Amino acid sequence: MHMRVIAGTIAAFAVSTMVVATEQHGPHFDVPKQDSAKAEELAKQLAALSARVDRNEAKLLAECAYATVARLRQEYRMFGTPIFNNFLVYHGWKKRGYCYQWTEDLLLALDTLKLKTLELHWGESYAGTWRENNCVVVTAKGQAFDHGMILDSWRHFGHLRWNLVPSDEDRYYENPKYAQMVRTRAASKASAVNRGVAFETRVAPRWKTGD
């Protein structure tokens, strides 16, 4: 009996030590080798958003973003151009891969980091049109959306690209309501909302008329 108590105490101590170590060092993400330098540069640029940004947090976010996009690229089986990818999803040959789905999955993955010095926003351009694109925008905590960093994959064939909001070729606006809906839906595990995308609004109506 005495030995069982000792063994149990040792096991409990080992588990608590592992938990503390994990909390101290944070989660680990498998960044593809070809993306490691890009992840390091993204971390530097995120840290440069404000003197208030924690460098370790910026590094964690960058690594999570690259690892997540690499995983989604495999899951989505990205093929061809972004619009052709939409075509495959629209006709049921692929389950996911619309621009908003890339953004939803990346946003939710980054949310798990419980960021304290950085904030995540939902960005969109040409909302409600065939040109619509969505992205995650990262800002320092309390910083204006227009000063943030765009994280986008759909436009780049499933590879993460990033740049500051003002430098993008398209004008992006924040949509906090949609971001909240995504988070609420994920938390409640409700059914997905069917959101209009480029291929649905531009191509499908033409095909219905026999084009």
PDB file of C-alpha atoms in Angstrom:
ATOM      1  CA  MET A   1       0.000   0.000   0.000  1.00  0.00           C
ATOM      2  CA  HIS A   2       2.823   2.346   0.957  1.00  0.00           C
ATOM      3  CA  MET A   3       4.585   1.655  -2.355  1.00  0.00           C
ATOM      4  CA  ARG A   4       1.380   2.422  -4.288  1.00  0.00           C
ATOM      5  CA  VAL A   5       1.120   5.800  -2.593  1.00  0.00           C
ATOM      6  CA  ILE A   6       4.743   6.576  -3.457  1.00  0.00           C
ATOM      7  CA  ALA A   7       4.247   5.445  -7.069  1.00  0.00           C
ATOM      8  CA  GLY A   8       1.104   7.540  -7.368  1.00  0.00           C
ATOM      9  CA  THR A   9       2.892  10.577  -5.968  1.00  0.00           C
ATOM     10  CA  ILE A  10       5.759  10.164  -8.431  1.00  0.00           C
ATOM     11  CA  ALA A  11       3.340   9.789 -11.365  1.00  0.00           C
ATOM     12  CA  ALA A  12       1.387  12.884 -10.323  1.00  0.00           C
ATOM     13  CA  PHE A  13       4.616  14.860 -10.006  1.00  0.00           C
ATOM     14  CA  ALA A  14       5.735  13.737 -13.477  1.00  0.00           C
ATOM     15  CA  VAL A  15       2.438  14.795 -15.057  1.00  0.00           C
ATOM     16  CA  SER A  16       2.472  18.172 -13.309  1.00  0.00           C
ATOM     17  CA  THR A  17       6.057  18.728 -14.450  1.00  0.00           C
ATOM     18  CA  MET A  18       5.072  17.993 -18.057  1.00  0.00           C
ATOM     19  CA  VAL A  19       2.132  20.399 -17.831  1.00  0.00           C
ATOM     20  CA  VAL A  20       4.323  23.172 -16.433  1.00  0.00           C
ATOM     21  CA  ALA A  21       6.932  22.561 -19.133  1.00  0.00           C
ATOM     22  CA  THR A  22       4.274  22.731 -21.849  1.00  0.00           C
ATOM     23  CA  GLU A  23       2.897  25.968 -20.441  1.00  0.00           C
ATOM     24  CA  GLN A  24       6.364  27.488 -20.255  1.00  0.00           C
ATOM     25  CA  HIS A  25       7.472  26.551 -23.754  1.00  0.00           C
ATOM     26  CA  GLY A  26       4.084  26.696 -25.458  1.00  0.00           C
ATOM     27  CA  PRO A  27       2.749  24.352 -28.141  1.00  0.00           C
ATOM     28  CA  HIS A  28       4.963  23.095 -30.948  1.00  0.00           C
ATOM     29  CA  PHE A  29       3.998  23.339 -34.616  1.00  0.00           C
ATOM     30  CA  ASP A  30       5.486  21.393 -37.513  1.00  0.00           C
ATOM     31  CA  VAL A  31       6.373  24.113 -39.999  1.00  0.00           C
ATOM     32  CA  PRO A  32       7.399  22.693 -43.400  1.00  0.00           C
ATOM     33  CA  LYS A  33      11.137  23.032 -43.923  1.00  0.00           C
ATOM     34  CA  GLN A  34      10.656  25.178 -47.028  1.00  0.00           C
ATOM     35  CA  ASP A  35       8.539  27.604 -44.991  1.00  0.00           C
ATOM     36  CA  SER A  36      10.726  27.924 -41.883  1.00  0.00           C
ATOM     37  CA  ALA A  37      12.543  31.070 -43.051  1.00  0.00           C
ATOM     38  CA  LYS A  38       9.237  32.639 -44.126  1.00  0.00           C
ATOM     39  CA  ALA A  39       7.732  31.876 -40.720  1.00  0.00           C
ATOM     40  CA  GLU A  40      10.670  33.568 -39.012  1.00  0.00           C
ATOM     41  CA  GLU A  41      10.268  36.652 -41.183  1.00  0.00           C
ATOM     42  CA  LEU A  42       6.523  36.776 -40.538  1.00  0.00           C
ATOM     43  CA  ALA A  43       7.212  36.605 -36.806  1.00  0.00           C
ATOM     44  CA  LYS A  44       9.567  39.597 -37.108  1.00  0.00           C
ATOM     45  CA  GLN A  45       7.003  41.598 -39.062  1.00  0.00           C
ATOM     46  CA  LEU A  46       4.254  40.797 -36.563  1.00  0.00           C
ATOM     47  CA  ALA A  47       6.486  41.849 -33.682  1.00  0.00           C
ATOM     48  CA  ALA A  48       7.167  45.091 -35.545  1.00  0.00           C
ATOM     49  CA  LEU A  49       3.463  45.988 -35.579  1.00  0.00           C
ATOM     50  CA  SER A  50       3.893  47.520 -32.132  1.00  0.00           C
ATOM     51  CA  ALA A  51       6.372  47.676 -29.271  1.00  0.00           C
ATOM     52  CA  ARG A  52       3.629  46.062 -27.168  1.00  0.00           C
ATOM     53  CA  VAL A  53       3.703  42.813 -29.157  1.00  0.00           C
ATOM     54  CA  ASP A  54       5.357  39.892 -27.391  1.00  0.00           C
ATOM     55  CA  ARG A  55       8.024  38.419 -29.694  1.00  0.00           C
ATOM     56  CA  ASN A  56       7.423  34.872 -28.499  1.00  0.00           C
ATOM     57  CA  GLU A  57       3.722  35.265 -29.201  1.00  0.00           C
ATOM     58  CA  ALA A  58       4.470  36.595 -32.688  1.00  0.00           C
ATOM     59  CA  LYS A  59       6.718  33.584 -33.320  1.00  0.00           C
ATOM     60  CA  LEU A  60       4.041  31.200 -32.091  1.00  0.00           C
ATOM     61  CA  LEU A  61       1.399  32.757 -34.336  1.00  0.00           C
ATOM     62  CA  ALA A  62       3.655  32.639 -37.398  1.00  0.00           C
ATOM     63  CA  GLU A  63       4.521  28.981 -36.854  1.00  0.00           C
ATOM     64  CA  CYS A  64       0.893  28.049 -36.224  1.00  0.00           C
ATOM     65  CA  ALA A  65      -0.205  29.872 -39.385  1.00  0.00           C
ATOM     66  CA  TYR A  66       2.302  28.125 -41.650  1.00  0.00           C
ATOM     67  CA  ALA A  67       1.699  24.713 -40.079  1.00  0.00           C
ATOM     68  CA  THR A  68      -2.082  25.125 -40.319  1.00  0.00           C
ATOM     69  CA  VAL A  69      -2.038  26.220 -43.957  1.00  0.00           C
ATOM     70  CA  ALA A  70       0.236  23.290 -44.842  1.00  0.00           C
ATOM     71  CA  ARG A  71      -2.234  20.923 -43.179  1.00  0.00           C
ATOM     72  CA  LEU A  72      -5.231  22.505 -44.903  1.00  0.00           C
ATOM     73  CA  ARG A  73      -3.457  22.303 -48.248  1.00  0.00           C
ATOM     74  CA  GLN A  74      -3.333  18.533 -47.812  1.00  0.00           C
ATOM     75  CA  GLU A  75      -6.901  18.277 -46.524  1.00  0.00           C
ATOM     76  CA  TYR A  76      -8.352  20.513 -49.248  1.00  0.00           C
ATOM     77  CA  ARG A  77      -6.265  18.851 -51.994  1.00  0.00           C
ATOM     78  CA  MET A  78      -5.724  22.227 -53.642  1.00  0.00           C
ATOM     79  CA  PHE A  79      -5.582  21.842 -57.409  1.00  0.00           C
ATOM     80  CA  GLY A  80      -5.470  24.350 -60.244  1.00  0.00           C
ATOM     81  CA  THR A  81      -6.431  27.991 -59.925  1.00  0.00           C
ATOM     82  CA  PRO A  82      -8.502  29.350 -57.011  1.00  0.00           C
ATOM     83  CA  ILE A  83     -11.600  29.680 -59.213  1.00  0.00           C
ATOM     84  CA  PHE A  84     -11.160  26.152 -60.588  1.00  0.00           C
ATOM     85  CA  ASN A  85     -10.851  24.955 -57.001  1.00  0.00           C
ATOM     86  CA  ASN A  86     -14.202  26.646 -56.297  1.00  0.00           C
ATOM     87  CA  PHE A  87     -15.624  24.811 -59.311  1.00  0.00           C
ATOM     88  CA  LEU A  88     -14.622  21.459 -57.804  1.00  0.00           C
ATOM     89  CA  VAL A  89     -16.117  22.333 -54.415  1.00  0.00           C
ATOM     90  CA  TYR A  90     -19.313  23.691 -55.960  1.00  0.00           C
ATOM     91  CA  HIS A  91     -19.963  20.432 -57.817  1.00  0.00           C
ATOM     92  CA  GLY A  92     -19.217  18.293 -54.774  1.00  0.00           C
ATOM     93  CA  TRP A  93     -15.941  16.820 -56.005  1.00  0.00           C
ATOM     94  CA  LYS A  94     -14.222  18.410 -53.018  1.00  0.00           C
ATOM     95  CA  LYS A  95     -15.738  19.101 -49.614  1.00  0.00           C
ATOM     96  CA  ARG A  96     -13.973  22.355 -48.747  1.00  0.00           C
ATOM     97  CA  GLY A  97     -11.700  24.969 -50.249  1.00  0.00           C
ATOM     98  CA  TYR A  98     -13.678  28.185 -50.721  1.00  0.00           C
ATOM     99  CA  CYS A  99     -11.820  31.327 -49.636  1.00  0.00           C
ATOM    100  CA  TYR A 100     -14.002  31.807 -46.569  1.00  0.00           C
ATOM    101  CA  GLN A 101     -13.379  28.200 -45.503  1.00  0.00           C
ATOM    102  CA  TRP A 102      -9.620  28.734 -45.625  1.00  0.00           C
ATOM    103  CA  THR A 103     -10.115  31.823 -43.479  1.00  0.00           C
ATOM    104  CA  GLU A 104     -12.494  30.165 -41.028  1.00  0.00           C
ATOM    105  CA  ASP A 105     -10.176  27.229 -40.402  1.00  0.00           C
ATOM    106  CA  LEU A 106      -7.102  29.435 -40.032  1.00  0.00           C
ATOM    107  CA  LEU A 107      -8.910  31.840 -37.704  1.00  0.00           C
ATOM    108  CA  LEU A 108     -10.096  29.035 -35.436  1.00  0.00           C
ATOM    109  CA  ALA A 109      -6.639  27.453 -35.352  1.00  0.00           C
ATOM    110  CA  LEU A 110      -5.032  30.758 -34.372  1.00  0.00           C
ATOM    111  CA  ASP A 111      -7.738  31.357 -31.763  1.00  0.00           C
ATOM    112  CA  THR A 112      -6.479  28.334 -29.831  1.00  0.00           C
ATOM    113  CA  LEU A 113      -3.269  30.244 -29.076  1.00  0.00           C
ATOM    114  CA  LYS A 114      -5.160  32.512 -26.647  1.00  0.00           C
ATOM    115  CA  LEU A 115      -3.210  35.550 -27.799  1.00  0.00           C
ATOM    116  CA  LYS A 116      -2.674  38.419 -25.378  1.00  0.00           C
ATOM    117  CA  THR A 117      -0.676  41.009 -27.334  1.00  0.00           C
ATOM    118  CA  LEU A 118      -2.065  40.278 -30.807  1.00  0.00           C
ATOM    119  CA  GLU A 119      -5.638  40.286 -32.112  1.00  0.00           C
ATOM    120  CA  LEU A 120      -7.301  38.403 -34.975  1.00  0.00           C
ATOM    121  CA  HIS A 121      -9.811  39.992 -37.341  1.00  0.00           C
ATOM    122  CA  TRP A 122     -11.929  38.873 -40.295  1.00  0.00           C
ATOM    123  CA  GLY A 123     -11.076  40.793 -43.450  1.00  0.00           C
ATOM    124  CA  GLU A 124     -12.998  40.848 -46.712  1.00  0.00           C
ATOM    125  CA  SER A 125     -12.780  42.606 -50.053  1.00  0.00           C
ATOM    126  CA  TYR A 126     -15.503  42.991 -52.696  1.00  0.00           C
ATOM    127  CA  ALA A 127     -17.995  41.458 -50.267  1.00  0.00           C
ATOM    128  CA  GLY A 128     -21.078  40.002 -51.926  1.00  0.00           C
ATOM    129  CA  THR A 129     -19.581  39.994 -55.427  1.00  0.00           C
ATOM    130  CA  TRP A 130     -17.899  37.329 -57.542  1.00  0.00           C
ATOM    131  CA  ARG A 131     -14.555  38.915 -56.647  1.00  0.00           C
ATOM    132  CA  GLU A 132     -15.016  38.471 -52.903  1.00  0.00           C
ATOM    133  CA  ASN A 133     -12.038  37.240 -50.927  1.00  0.00           C
ATOM    134  CA  ASN A 134     -11.637  36.701 -47.204  1.00  0.00           C
ATOM    135  CA  CYS A 135      -8.563  36.667 -45.008  1.00  0.00           C
ATOM    136  CA  VAL A 136      -7.345  36.814 -41.430  1.00  0.00           C
ATOM    137  CA  VAL A 137      -5.893  40.160 -40.394  1.00  0.00           C
ATOM    138  CA  VAL A 138      -3.542  40.280 -37.413  1.00  0.00           C
ATOM    139  CA  THR A 139      -3.049  43.478 -35.432  1.00  0.00           C
ATOM    140  CA  ALA A 140      -1.378  44.410 -32.195  1.00  0.00           C
ATOM    141  CA  LYS A 141      -3.893  44.471 -29.351  1.00  0.00           C
ATOM    142  CA  GLY A 142      -6.030  47.595 -29.678  1.00  0.00           C
ATOM    143  CA  GLN A 143      -4.480  48.539 -33.020  1.00  0.00           C
ATOM    144  CA  ALA A 144      -6.593  49.705 -35.966  1.00  0.00           C
ATOM    145  CA  PHE A 145      -7.548  47.102 -38.575  1.00  0.00           C
ATOM    146  CA  ASP A 146      -5.908  49.123 -41.361  1.00  0.00           C
ATOM    147  CA  HIS A 147      -2.522  48.774 -39.646  1.00  0.00           C
ATOM    148  CA  GLY A 148      -2.721  44.988 -39.542  1.00  0.00           C
ATOM    149  CA  MET A 149      -1.114  42.111 -41.418  1.00  0.00           C
ATOM    150  CA  ILE A 150      -3.127  40.111 -43.964  1.00  0.00           C
ATOM    151  CA  LEU A 151      -2.803  36.308 -43.857  1.00  0.00           C
ATOM    152  CA  ASP A 152      -4.210  34.831 -47.059  1.00  0.00           C
ATOM    153  CA  SER A 153      -3.984  31.408 -48.706  1.00  0.00           C
ATOM    154  CA  TRP A 154      -6.829  31.031 -51.188  1.00  0.00           C
ATOM    155  CA  ARG A 155      -5.456  33.553 -53.696  1.00  0.00           C
ATOM    156  CA  HIS A 156      -2.062  31.842 -53.616  1.00  0.00           C
ATOM    157  CA  PHE A 157      -2.976  28.233 -54.436  1.00  0.00           C
ATOM    158  CA  GLY A 158      -3.013  27.121 -50.812  1.00  0.00           C
ATOM    159  CA  HIS A 159       0.265  28.745 -49.779  1.00  0.00           C
ATOM    160  CA  LEU A 160       0.375  31.356 -47.041  1.00  0.00           C
ATOM    161  CA  ARG A 161       1.113  34.895 -48.179  1.00  0.00           C
ATOM    162  CA  TRP A 162       1.142  37.950 -45.973  1.00  0.00           C
ATOM    163  CA  ASN A 163       1.387  41.706 -46.324  1.00  0.00           C
ATOM    164  CA  LEU A 164       0.166  44.820 -44.573  1.00  0.00           C
ATOM    165  CA  VAL A 165      -3.431  45.841 -45.237  1.00  0.00           C
ATOM    166  CA  PRO A 166      -2.555  49.177 -46.928  1.00  0.00           C
ATOM    167  CA  SER A 167      -0.120  47.507 -49.335  1.00  0.00           C
ATOM    168  CA  ASP A 168      -2.581  44.968 -50.752  1.00  0.00           C
ATOM    169  CA  GLU A 169      -3.853  45.369 -54.303  1.00  0.00           C
ATOM    170  CA  ASP A 170      -7.417  45.036 -52.988  1.00  0.00           C
ATOM    171  CA  ARG A 171      -9.134  47.131 -50.327  1.00  0.00           C
ATOM    172  CA  TYR A 172     -10.013  45.074 -47.261  1.00  0.00           C
ATOM    173  CA  TYR A 173     -12.608  45.884 -44.636  1.00  0.00           C
ATOM    174  CA  GLU A 174     -13.207  44.307 -41.261  1.00  0.00           C
ATOM    175  CA  ASN A 175     -16.307  42.191 -40.636  1.00  0.00           C
ATOM    176  CA  PRO A 176     -16.409  41.536 -36.876  1.00  0.00           C
ATOM    177  CA  LYS A 177     -19.935  40.104 -37.025  1.00  0.00           C
ATOM    178  CA  TYR A 178     -18.897  37.290 -39.343  1.00  0.00           C
ATOM    179  CA  ALA A 179     -15.831  36.538 -37.222  1.00  0.00           C
ATOM    180  CA  GLN A 180     -18.062  36.262 -34.167  1.00  0.00           C
ATOM    181  CA  MET A 181     -20.472  34.008 -36.043  1.00  0.00           C
ATOM    182  CA  VAL A 182     -17.627  31.669 -37.004  1.00  0.00           C
ATOM    183  CA  ARG A 183     -16.431  31.492 -33.414  1.00  0.00           C
ATOM    184  CA  THR A 184     -19.918  31.015 -32.001  1.00  0.00           C
ATOM    185  CA  ARG A 185     -20.723  28.315 -34.526  1.00  0.00           C
ATOM    186  CA  ALA A 186     -17.495  26.479 -33.760  1.00  0.00           C
ATOM    187  CA  ALA A 187     -18.147  26.687 -30.035  1.00  0.00           C
ATOM    188  CA  SER A 188     -21.685  25.362 -30.356  1.00  0.00           C
ATOM    189  CA  LYS A 189     -20.802  22.885 -33.129  1.00  0.00           C
ATOM    190  CA  ALA A 190     -23.768  24.130 -35.114  1.00  0.00           C
ATOM    191  CA  SER A 191     -24.218  23.286 -38.783  1.00  0.00           C
ATOM    192  CA  ALA A 192     -22.175  25.291 -41.286  1.00  0.00           C
ATOM    193  CA  VAL A 193     -23.703  28.309 -42.973  1.00  0.00           C
ATOM    194  CA  ASN A 194     -23.696  28.258 -46.766  1.00  0.00           C
ATOM    195  CA  ARG A 195     -22.052  31.518 -47.778  1.00  0.00           C
ATOM    196  CA  GLY A 196     -22.063  32.828 -51.376  1.00  0.00           C
ATOM    197  CA  VAL A 197     -18.696  32.726 -53.140  1.00  0.00           C
ATOM    198  CA  ALA A 198     -17.211  33.633 -56.484  1.00  0.00           C
ATOM    199  CA  PHE A 199     -18.124  30.536 -58.443  1.00  0.00           C
ATOM    200  CA  GLU A 200     -21.667  30.384 -57.124  1.00  0.00           C
ATOM    201  CA  THR A 201     -22.521  33.995 -57.930  1.00  0.00           C
ATOM    202  CA  ARG A 202     -20.674  34.320 -61.197  1.00  0.00           C
ATOM    203  CA  VAL A 203     -20.698  30.986 -63.004  1.00  0.00           C
ATOM    204  CA  ALA A 204     -23.644  28.977 -61.706  1.00  0.00           C
ATOM    205  CA  PRO A 205     -26.390  31.334 -62.981  1.00  0.00           C
ATOM    206  CA  ARG A 206     -24.882  31.238 -66.485  1.00  0.00           C
ATOM    207  CA  TRP A 207     -24.924  27.451 -66.499  1.00  0.00           C
ATOM    208  CA  LYS A 208     -28.587  27.399 -65.505  1.00  0.00           C
ATOM    209  CA  THR A 209     -29.393  29.175 -68.740  1.00  0.00           C
ATOM    210  CA  GLY A 210     -27.546  26.554 -70.762  1.00  0.00           C
ATOM    211  CA  ASP A 211     -24.245  28.407 -71.301  1.00  0.00           C
TER     212      ASP A 211
END
